[in-house]
Coordinates of C-alpha atoms in Angstrom, one line a residue:
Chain A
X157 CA -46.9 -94.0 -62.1
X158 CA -45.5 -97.1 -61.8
X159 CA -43.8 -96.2 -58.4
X160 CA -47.5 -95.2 -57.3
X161 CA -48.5 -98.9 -58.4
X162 CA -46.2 -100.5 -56.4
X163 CA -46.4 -98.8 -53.4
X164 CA -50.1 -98.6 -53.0
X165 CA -49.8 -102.6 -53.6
X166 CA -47.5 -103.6 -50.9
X167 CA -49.3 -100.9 -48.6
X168 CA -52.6 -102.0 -49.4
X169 CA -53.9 -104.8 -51.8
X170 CA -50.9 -107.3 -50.5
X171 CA -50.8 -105.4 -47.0
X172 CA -48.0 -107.8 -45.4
X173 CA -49.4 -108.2 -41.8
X174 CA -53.5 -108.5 -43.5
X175 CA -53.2 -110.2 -46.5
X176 CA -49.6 -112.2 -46.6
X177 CA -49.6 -113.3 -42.7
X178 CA -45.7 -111.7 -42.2
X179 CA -44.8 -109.5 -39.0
X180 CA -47.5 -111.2 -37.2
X181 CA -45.5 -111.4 -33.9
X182 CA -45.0 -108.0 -33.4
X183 CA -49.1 -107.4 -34.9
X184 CA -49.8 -109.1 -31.5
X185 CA -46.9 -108.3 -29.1
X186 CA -46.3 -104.5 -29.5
X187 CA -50.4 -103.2 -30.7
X188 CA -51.6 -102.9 -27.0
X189 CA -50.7 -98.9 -27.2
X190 CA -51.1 -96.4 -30.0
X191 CA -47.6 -94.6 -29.6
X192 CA -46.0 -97.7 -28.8
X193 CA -46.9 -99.2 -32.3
X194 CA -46.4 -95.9 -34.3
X195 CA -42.8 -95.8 -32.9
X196 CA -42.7 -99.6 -33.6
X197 CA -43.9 -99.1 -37.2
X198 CA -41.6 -96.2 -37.7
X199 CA -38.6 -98.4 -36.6
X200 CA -39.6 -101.4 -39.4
X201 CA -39.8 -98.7 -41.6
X202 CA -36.3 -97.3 -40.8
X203 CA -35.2 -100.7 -40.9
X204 CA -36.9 -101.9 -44.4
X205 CA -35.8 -99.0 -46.2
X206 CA -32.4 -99.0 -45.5
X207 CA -32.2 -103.1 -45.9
X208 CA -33.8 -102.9 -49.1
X209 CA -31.2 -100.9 -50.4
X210 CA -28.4 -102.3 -49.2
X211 CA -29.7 -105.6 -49.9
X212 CA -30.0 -104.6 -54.0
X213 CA -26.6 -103.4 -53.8
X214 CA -25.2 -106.5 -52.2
X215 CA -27.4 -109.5 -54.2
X216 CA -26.8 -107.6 -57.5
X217 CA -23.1 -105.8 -57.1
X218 CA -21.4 -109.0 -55.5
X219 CA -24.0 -112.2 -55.0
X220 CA -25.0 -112.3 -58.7
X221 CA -21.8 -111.7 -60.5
X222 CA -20.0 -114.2 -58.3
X223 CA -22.6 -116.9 -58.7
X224 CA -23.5 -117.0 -54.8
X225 CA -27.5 -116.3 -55.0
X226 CA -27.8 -119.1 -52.5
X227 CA -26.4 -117.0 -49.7
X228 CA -28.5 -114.3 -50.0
X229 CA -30.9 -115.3 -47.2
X230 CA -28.3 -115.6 -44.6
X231 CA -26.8 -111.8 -46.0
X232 CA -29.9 -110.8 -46.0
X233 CA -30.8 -111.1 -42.6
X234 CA -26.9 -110.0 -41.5
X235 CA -28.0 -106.5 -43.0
X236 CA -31.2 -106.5 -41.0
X237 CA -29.7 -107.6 -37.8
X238 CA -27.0 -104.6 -38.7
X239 CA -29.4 -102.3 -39.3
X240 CA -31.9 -103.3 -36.2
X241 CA -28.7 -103.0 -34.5
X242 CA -27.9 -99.4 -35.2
X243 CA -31.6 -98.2 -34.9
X244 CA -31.7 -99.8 -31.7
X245 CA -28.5 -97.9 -30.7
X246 CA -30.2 -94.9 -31.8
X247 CA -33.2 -95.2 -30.1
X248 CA -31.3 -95.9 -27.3
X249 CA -29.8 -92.6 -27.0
X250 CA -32.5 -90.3 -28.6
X251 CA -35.9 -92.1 -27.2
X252 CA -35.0 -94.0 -24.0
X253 CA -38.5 -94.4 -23.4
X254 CA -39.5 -95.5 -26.8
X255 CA -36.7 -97.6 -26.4
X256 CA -38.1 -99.1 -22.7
X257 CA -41.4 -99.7 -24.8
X258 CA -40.6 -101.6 -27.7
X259 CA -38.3 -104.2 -25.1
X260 CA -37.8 -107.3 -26.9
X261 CA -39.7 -106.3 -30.0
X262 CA -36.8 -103.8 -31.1
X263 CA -34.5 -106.9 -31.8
X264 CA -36.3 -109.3 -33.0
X265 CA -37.0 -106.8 -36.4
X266 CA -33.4 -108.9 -36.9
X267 CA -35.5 -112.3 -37.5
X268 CA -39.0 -110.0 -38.3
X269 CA -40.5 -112.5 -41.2
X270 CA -42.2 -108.6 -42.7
X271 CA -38.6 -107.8 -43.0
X272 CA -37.1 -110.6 -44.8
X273 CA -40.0 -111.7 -47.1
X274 CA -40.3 -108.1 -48.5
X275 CA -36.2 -108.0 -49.1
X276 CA -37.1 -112.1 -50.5
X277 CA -40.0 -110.5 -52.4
X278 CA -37.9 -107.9 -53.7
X279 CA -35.2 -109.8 -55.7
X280 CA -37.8 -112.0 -57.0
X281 CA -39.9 -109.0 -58.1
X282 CA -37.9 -105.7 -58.0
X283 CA -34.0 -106.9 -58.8
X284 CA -33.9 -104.8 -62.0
X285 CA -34.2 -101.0 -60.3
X286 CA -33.0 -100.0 -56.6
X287 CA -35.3 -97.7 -56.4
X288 CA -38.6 -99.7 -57.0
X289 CA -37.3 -101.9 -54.6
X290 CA -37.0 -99.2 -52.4
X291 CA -40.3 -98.3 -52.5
X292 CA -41.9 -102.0 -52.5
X293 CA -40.1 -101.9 -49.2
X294 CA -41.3 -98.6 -47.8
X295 CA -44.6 -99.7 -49.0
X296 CA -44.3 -102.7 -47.0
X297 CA -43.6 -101.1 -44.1
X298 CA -46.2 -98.6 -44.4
X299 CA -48.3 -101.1 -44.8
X300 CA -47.2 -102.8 -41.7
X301 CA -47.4 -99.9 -39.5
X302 CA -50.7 -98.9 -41.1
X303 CA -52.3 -102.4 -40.2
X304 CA -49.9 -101.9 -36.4
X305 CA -51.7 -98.6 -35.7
X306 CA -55.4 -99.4 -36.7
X307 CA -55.0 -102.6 -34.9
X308 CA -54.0 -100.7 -31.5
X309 CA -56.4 -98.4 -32.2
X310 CA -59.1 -100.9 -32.0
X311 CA -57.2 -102.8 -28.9
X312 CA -57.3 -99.4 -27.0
X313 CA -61.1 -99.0 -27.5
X314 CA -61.8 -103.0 -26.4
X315 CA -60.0 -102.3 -23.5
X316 CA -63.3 -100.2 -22.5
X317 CA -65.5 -102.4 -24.1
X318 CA -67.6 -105.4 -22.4
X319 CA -65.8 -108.3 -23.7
X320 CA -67.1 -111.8 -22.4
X321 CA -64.7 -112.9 -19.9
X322 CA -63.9 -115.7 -22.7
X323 CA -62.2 -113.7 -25.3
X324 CA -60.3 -110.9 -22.9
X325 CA -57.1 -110.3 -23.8
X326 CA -55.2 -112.3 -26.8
X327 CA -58.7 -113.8 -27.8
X328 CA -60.7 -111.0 -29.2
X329 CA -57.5 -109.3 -30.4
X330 CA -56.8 -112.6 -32.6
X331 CA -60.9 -111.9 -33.6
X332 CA -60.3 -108.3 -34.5
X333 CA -57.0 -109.4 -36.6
X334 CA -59.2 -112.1 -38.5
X335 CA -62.1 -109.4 -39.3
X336 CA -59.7 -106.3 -40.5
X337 CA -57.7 -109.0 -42.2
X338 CA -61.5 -110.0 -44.4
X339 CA -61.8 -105.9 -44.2
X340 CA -58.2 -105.8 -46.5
X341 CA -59.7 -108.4 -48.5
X342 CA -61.4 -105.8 -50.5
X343 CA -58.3 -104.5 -51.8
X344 CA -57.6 -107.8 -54.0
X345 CA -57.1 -107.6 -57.4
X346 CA -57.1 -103.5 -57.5
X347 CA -53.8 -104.3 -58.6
X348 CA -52.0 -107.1 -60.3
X349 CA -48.0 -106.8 -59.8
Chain B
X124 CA -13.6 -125.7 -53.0
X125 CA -13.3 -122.4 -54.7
X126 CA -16.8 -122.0 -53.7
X127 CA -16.5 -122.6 -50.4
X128 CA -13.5 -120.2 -50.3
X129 CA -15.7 -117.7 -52.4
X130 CA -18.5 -118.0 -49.7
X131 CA -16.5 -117.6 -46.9
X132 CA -14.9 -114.8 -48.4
X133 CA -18.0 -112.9 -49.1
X134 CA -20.0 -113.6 -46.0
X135 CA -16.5 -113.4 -43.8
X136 CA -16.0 -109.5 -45.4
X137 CA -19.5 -108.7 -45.3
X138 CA -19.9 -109.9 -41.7
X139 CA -16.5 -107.9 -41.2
X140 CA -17.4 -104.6 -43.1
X141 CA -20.8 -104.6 -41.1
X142 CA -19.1 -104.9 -37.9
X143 CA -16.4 -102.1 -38.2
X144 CA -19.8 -100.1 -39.6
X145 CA -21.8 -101.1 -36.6
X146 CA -18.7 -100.4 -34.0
X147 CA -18.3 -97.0 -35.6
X148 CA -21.9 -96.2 -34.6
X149 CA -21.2 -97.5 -31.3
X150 CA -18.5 -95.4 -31.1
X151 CA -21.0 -92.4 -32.3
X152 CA -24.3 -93.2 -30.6
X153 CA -22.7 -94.4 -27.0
X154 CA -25.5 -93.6 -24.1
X155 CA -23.5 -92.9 -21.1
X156 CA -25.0 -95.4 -18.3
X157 CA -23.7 -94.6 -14.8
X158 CA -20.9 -97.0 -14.1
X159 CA -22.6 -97.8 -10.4
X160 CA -25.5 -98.6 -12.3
X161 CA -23.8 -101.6 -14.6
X162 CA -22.1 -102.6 -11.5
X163 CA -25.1 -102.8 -9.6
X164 CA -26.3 -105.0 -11.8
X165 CA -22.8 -106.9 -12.3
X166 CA -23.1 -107.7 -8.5
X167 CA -26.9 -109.1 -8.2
X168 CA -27.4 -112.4 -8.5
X169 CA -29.2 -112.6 -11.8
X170 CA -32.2 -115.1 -11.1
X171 CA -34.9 -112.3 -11.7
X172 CA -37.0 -113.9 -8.9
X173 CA -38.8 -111.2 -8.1
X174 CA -38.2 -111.6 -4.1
X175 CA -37.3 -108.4 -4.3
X176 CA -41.2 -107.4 -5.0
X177 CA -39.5 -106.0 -8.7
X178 CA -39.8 -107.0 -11.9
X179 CA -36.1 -108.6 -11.9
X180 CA -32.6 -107.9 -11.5
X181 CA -32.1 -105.1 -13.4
X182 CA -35.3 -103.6 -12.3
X183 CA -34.5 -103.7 -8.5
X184 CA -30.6 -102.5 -9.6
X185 CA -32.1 -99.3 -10.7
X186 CA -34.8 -98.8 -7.9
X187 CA -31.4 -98.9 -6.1
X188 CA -29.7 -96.6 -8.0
X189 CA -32.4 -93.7 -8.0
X190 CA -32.5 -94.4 -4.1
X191 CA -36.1 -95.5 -4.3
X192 CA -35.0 -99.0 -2.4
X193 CA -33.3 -99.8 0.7
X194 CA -29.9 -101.8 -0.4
X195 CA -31.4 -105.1 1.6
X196 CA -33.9 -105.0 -0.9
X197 CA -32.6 -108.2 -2.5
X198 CA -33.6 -111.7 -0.3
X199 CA -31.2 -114.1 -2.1
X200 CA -27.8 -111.9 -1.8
X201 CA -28.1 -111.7 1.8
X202 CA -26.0 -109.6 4.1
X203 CA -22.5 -109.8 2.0
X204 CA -24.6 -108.1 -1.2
X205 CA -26.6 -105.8 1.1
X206 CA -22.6 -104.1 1.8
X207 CA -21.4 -104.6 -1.5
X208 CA -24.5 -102.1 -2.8
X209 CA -23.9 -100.1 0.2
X210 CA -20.0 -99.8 -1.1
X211 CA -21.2 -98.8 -4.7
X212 CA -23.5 -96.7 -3.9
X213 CA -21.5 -94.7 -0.8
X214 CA -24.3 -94.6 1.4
X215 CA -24.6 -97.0 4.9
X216 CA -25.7 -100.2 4.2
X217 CA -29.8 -100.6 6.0
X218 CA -29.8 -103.6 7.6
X219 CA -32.8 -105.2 8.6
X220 CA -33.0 -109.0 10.0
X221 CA -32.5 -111.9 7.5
X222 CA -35.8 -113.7 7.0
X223 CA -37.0 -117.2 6.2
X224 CA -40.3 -118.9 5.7
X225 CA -42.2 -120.8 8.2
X226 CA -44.9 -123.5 7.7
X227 CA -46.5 -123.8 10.6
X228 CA -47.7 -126.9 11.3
X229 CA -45.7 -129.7 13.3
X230 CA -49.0 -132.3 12.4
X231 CA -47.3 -134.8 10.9
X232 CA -49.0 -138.0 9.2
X233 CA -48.4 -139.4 13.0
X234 CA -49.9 -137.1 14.8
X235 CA -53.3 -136.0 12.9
X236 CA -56.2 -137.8 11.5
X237 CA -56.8 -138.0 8.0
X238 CA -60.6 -138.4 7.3
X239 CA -59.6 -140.0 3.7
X240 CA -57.1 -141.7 1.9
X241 CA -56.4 -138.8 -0.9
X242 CA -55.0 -140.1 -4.7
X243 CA -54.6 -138.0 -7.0
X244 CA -52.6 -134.9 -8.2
X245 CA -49.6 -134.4 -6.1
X246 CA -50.6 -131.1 -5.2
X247 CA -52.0 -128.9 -2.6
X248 CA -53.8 -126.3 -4.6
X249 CA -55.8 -129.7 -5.9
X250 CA -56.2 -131.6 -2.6
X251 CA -57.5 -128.7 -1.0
X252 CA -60.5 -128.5 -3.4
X253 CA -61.9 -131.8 -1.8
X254 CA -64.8 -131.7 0.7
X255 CA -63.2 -130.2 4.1
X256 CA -60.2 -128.9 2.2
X257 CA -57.9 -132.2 2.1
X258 CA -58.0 -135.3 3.7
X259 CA -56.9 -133.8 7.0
X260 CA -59.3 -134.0 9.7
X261 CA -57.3 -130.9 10.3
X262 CA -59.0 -128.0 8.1
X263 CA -56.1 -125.7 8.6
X264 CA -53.0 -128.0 9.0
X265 CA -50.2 -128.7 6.0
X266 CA -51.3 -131.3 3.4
X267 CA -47.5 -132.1 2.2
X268 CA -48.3 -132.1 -1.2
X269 CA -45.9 -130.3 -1.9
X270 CA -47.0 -126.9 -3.9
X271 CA -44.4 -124.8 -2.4
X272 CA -42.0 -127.2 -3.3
X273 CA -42.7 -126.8 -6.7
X274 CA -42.3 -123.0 -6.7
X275 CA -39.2 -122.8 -4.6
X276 CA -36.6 -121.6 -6.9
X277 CA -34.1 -122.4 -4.3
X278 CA -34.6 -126.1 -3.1
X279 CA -35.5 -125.1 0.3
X280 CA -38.5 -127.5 1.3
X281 CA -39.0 -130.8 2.0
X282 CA -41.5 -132.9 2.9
X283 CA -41.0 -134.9 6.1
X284 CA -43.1 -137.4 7.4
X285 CA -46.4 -136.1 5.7
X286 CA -45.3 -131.9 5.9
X287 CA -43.7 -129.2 4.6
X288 CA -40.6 -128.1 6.0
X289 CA -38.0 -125.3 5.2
X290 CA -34.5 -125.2 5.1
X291 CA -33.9 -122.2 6.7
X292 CA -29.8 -122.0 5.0
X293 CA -31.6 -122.5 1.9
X294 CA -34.5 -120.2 2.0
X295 CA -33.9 -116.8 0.9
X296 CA -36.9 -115.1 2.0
X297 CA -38.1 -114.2 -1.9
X298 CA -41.9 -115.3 0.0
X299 CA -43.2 -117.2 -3.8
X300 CA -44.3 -120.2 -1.5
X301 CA -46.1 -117.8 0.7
X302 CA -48.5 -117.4 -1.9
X303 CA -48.1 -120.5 -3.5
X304 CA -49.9 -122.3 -0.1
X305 CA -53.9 -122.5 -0.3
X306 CA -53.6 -122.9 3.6
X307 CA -51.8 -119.5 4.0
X308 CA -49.5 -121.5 6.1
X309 CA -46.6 -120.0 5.5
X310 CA -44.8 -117.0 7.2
X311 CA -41.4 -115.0 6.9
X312 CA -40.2 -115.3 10.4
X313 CA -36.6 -113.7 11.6
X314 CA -34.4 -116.2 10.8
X315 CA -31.9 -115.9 14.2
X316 CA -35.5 -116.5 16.1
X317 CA -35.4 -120.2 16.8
X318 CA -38.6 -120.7 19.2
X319 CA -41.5 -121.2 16.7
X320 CA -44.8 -121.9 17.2
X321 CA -46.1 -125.2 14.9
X322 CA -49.8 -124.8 15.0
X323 CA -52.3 -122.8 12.6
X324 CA -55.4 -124.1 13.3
X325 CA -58.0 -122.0 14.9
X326 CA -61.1 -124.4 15.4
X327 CA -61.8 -124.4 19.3
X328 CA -60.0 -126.7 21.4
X329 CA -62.0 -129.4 21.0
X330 CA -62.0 -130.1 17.2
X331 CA -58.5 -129.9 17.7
X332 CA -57.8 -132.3 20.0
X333 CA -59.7 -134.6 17.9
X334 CA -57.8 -134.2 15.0
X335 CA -54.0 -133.5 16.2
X336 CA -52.2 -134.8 19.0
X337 CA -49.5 -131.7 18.7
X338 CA -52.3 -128.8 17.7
X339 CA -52.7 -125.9 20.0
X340 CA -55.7 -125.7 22.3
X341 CA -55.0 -122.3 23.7
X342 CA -54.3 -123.8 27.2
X343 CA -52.0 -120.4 28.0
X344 CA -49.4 -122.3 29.5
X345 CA -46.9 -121.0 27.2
X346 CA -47.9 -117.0 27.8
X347 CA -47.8 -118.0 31.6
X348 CA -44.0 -119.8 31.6
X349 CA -42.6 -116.9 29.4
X350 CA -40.9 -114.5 31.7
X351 CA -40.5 -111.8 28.9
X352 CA -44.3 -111.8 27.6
X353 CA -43.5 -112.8 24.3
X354 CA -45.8 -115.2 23.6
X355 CA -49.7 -114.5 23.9
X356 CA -52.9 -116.4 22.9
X357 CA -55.5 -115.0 20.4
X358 CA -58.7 -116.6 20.8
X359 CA -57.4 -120.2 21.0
X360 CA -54.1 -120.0 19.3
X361 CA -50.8 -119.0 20.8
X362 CA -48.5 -116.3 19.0
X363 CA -45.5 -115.2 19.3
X364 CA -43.7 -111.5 19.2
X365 CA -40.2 -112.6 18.0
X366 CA -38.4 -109.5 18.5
X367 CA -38.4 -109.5 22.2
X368 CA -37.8 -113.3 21.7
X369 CA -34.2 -114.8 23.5
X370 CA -34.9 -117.6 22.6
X371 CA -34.7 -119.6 26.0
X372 CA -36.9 -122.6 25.2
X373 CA -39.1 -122.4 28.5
X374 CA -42.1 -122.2 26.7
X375 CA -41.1 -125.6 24.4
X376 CA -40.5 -127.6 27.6
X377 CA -44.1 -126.5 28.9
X378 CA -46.0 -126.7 26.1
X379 CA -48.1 -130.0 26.8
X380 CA -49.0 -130.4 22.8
X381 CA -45.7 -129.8 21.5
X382 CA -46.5 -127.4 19.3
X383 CA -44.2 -125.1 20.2
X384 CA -41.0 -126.3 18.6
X385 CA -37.2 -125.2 18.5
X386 CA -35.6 -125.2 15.2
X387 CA -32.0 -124.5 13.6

């Protein structure tokens, strides 16, 4: 049950692009296409998952014991950039055009804020089970790609729509952001963790 | 100090246990990019100017590559890089004539009448919004404030004496200044072509004379004097065909305005 809870939280009532404001540069940069977010939000996924775990490992198996837990921001984001590295590699070879799509968005999951503040959120929240972190991160990220998909759904449809000159572009998209961001509002205090 | 040697132990074996992991999926995930292809790219200059009409460097590399552009494709590498591609890629090297921009206008802040005195923003694309497009009496001529300038990558203009000119070793053809210039006064001309013609405007003799002493008034004596017909007026304003050009200068001696000028 309690994996449910934690999930559904970090997917939903703290949604990490809507309601915490992290992975906001990507929210803007890589939304303007449906496939190109769903393979971008597949990629944080991929990338959370895997940090997350490693992450545990790391902060509890050698940080903690040895007294170090001030270094575990700067190990933290050497597993990401590890890990962005590797899926990047991957993509490379397996989806050249995803790959072509995501550009400069791919590696900068390495310094994505989504990334490192659910791995920060994690140890402050999580550092007793690997496996609830694991989900708080999955969670994260599904919550991320959720947010990243609906957005570029919505971008897709303005680019049809009869925006005033004034907000074309960035403008209304910064709009849209605000109003789904109120829309996730809803979801506060469904669940306390 | 034990902590410091702790800390750099830790993030020192992390850093070097991640690395042997990341070079093992190098090893595993390798994409096999044609070797022409990186050394395409080696050879280009690297600026991403986008003379090429591409998106950059790489861009232009690969257009290359797939044979979807000619090998002179890139302005700034010249002739030497045109045969180096050619030498990659095994195929003849296309050569077609090294350009370089032209302003053409010789009215310099001697030779025309300025209606006003302009102060403000030293640039053309502000000037120009004025009534009569600048404070040349001159609607068409170069206002030497120096927008091209400003987008030349490359150092290549100057202003002299009130306009714009090129230097043609400089210039590399990439055309940004062509578009940068609200007088469209700008053209790519062969660069071995050295007769050029200095004059723009197009406003009937007589507004002309009033407002240059060295803008063309369509007199014809240039199209007469040139023994190869290279040179022919439209409406009031002399052009020139450079590619039956030799260059021989007649045409500058006759010109009565000097407008017709020979550079290099």
């Amino acid at each position: 049950m309690e994996v449910v809870l934690v999930f559904v939280s970090a997917a939903l009532v703290n949604n990490f692009v809507l309601s915490r404001s992290l992975g906001i540069c990507p929210f803007i940069g890589v939304s303007k296409r449906l496939d190109t977010s769903l393979g971008m939000g597949l990629a944080v996924t991929l990338v959370m998952a895997f940090a997350s775990a490693i992450t545990h490992i790391v902060y509890n198996g050698i940080l903690v014991p040895l007294g170090l837990e001030f270094l575990h921001i700067i190990a933290f984001v050497l597993i990401t950039a590890c890990l962005v590295q590797v899926v990047e590699m991957y993509l490379k070879k397996n989806a050249p055009n995803l790959y072509k799509a995501l550009g400069i968005f791919l590696p900068l999951i390495t310094t994505n804020c989504a990334v490192l503040g659910a791995l920060l959120l994690n140890i402050e929240l999580f550092s007793g089970s690997i496996v609830l972190a694991m989900v708080h991160a999955v969670g994260a990220a599904a919550g991320f790609t959720l947010a990243l998909v609906l957005f570029s759904g919505i971008r897709e449809r303005l680019n049809y729509s009869p925006v005033p000159k004034l907000f074309e572009g960035v403008p209304i998209a910064m709009i849209v952001a605000g109003l789904m961001s109120i829309a996730f509002l809803g979801f506060t205090g469904m669940i306390n963790l | 100090m034990n902590a410091v040697v702790q800390v750099m132990l830790v993030l020192g074996g992390l850093g070097l246990f991640f690395g042997v992991l990341l070079s093992f999926a190098g090893m595993k995930l390798k994409t096999n990019t044609d070797p022409k292809l990186e050394s395409l790219k080696d050879i280009l200059p690297g600026v991403n100017c986008g003379g090429c009409g591409l998106a950059g460097c790489s861009a232009f590399a690969e257009e290359v590559f797939h044979g979807k552009a000619e090998t002179d494709g890139c302005p700034v590498g010249g002739a030497e890089l045109n045969y180096k591609i050619a030498d990659i890629m095994g195929i003849h090297a296309s050569v077609s004539t090294r350009k370089t921009a032209y302003i053409k206008c010789v009215g310099s802040d001697k030779e025309s009448l300025f209606l006003f005195k302009y102060h403000g923003v030293e640039d053309c694309r502000a000037a120009v919004r004025l009534v009569g497009g600048g404070s040349k009496g001159c609607a068409y001529g170069c206002l030497g404030g120096g927008s091209c300038i400003k987008v030349c990558m490359f150092d290549a203009i100057s202003v002299v004496d009130g306009i714009a000119v090129v230097d043609n070793e400089k210039c590399t053809a990439c055309t940004v200044c062509v578009k940068a210039c609200p007088k469209n006064l700008i053209e790519m001309v062969p660069y071995d072509k050295k007769i050029r013609i200095g004059c723009n405007a197009r406003d009937g003799a007589k507004s002309i004379r009033a407002n240059c002493k060295v803008g063309c008034i369509g007199c014809k004596l240039c199209e007469k004097s040139c023994e190869y017909g290279v040179i022919q007026t439209e409406g009031q304003l002399a052009r020139i065909f450079y590619e039956k050009c030799n260059g021989c200068g007649v045409c500058v001696e006759k010109c009565p305005r000097k407008c017709i000028v020979s550079v290099l």
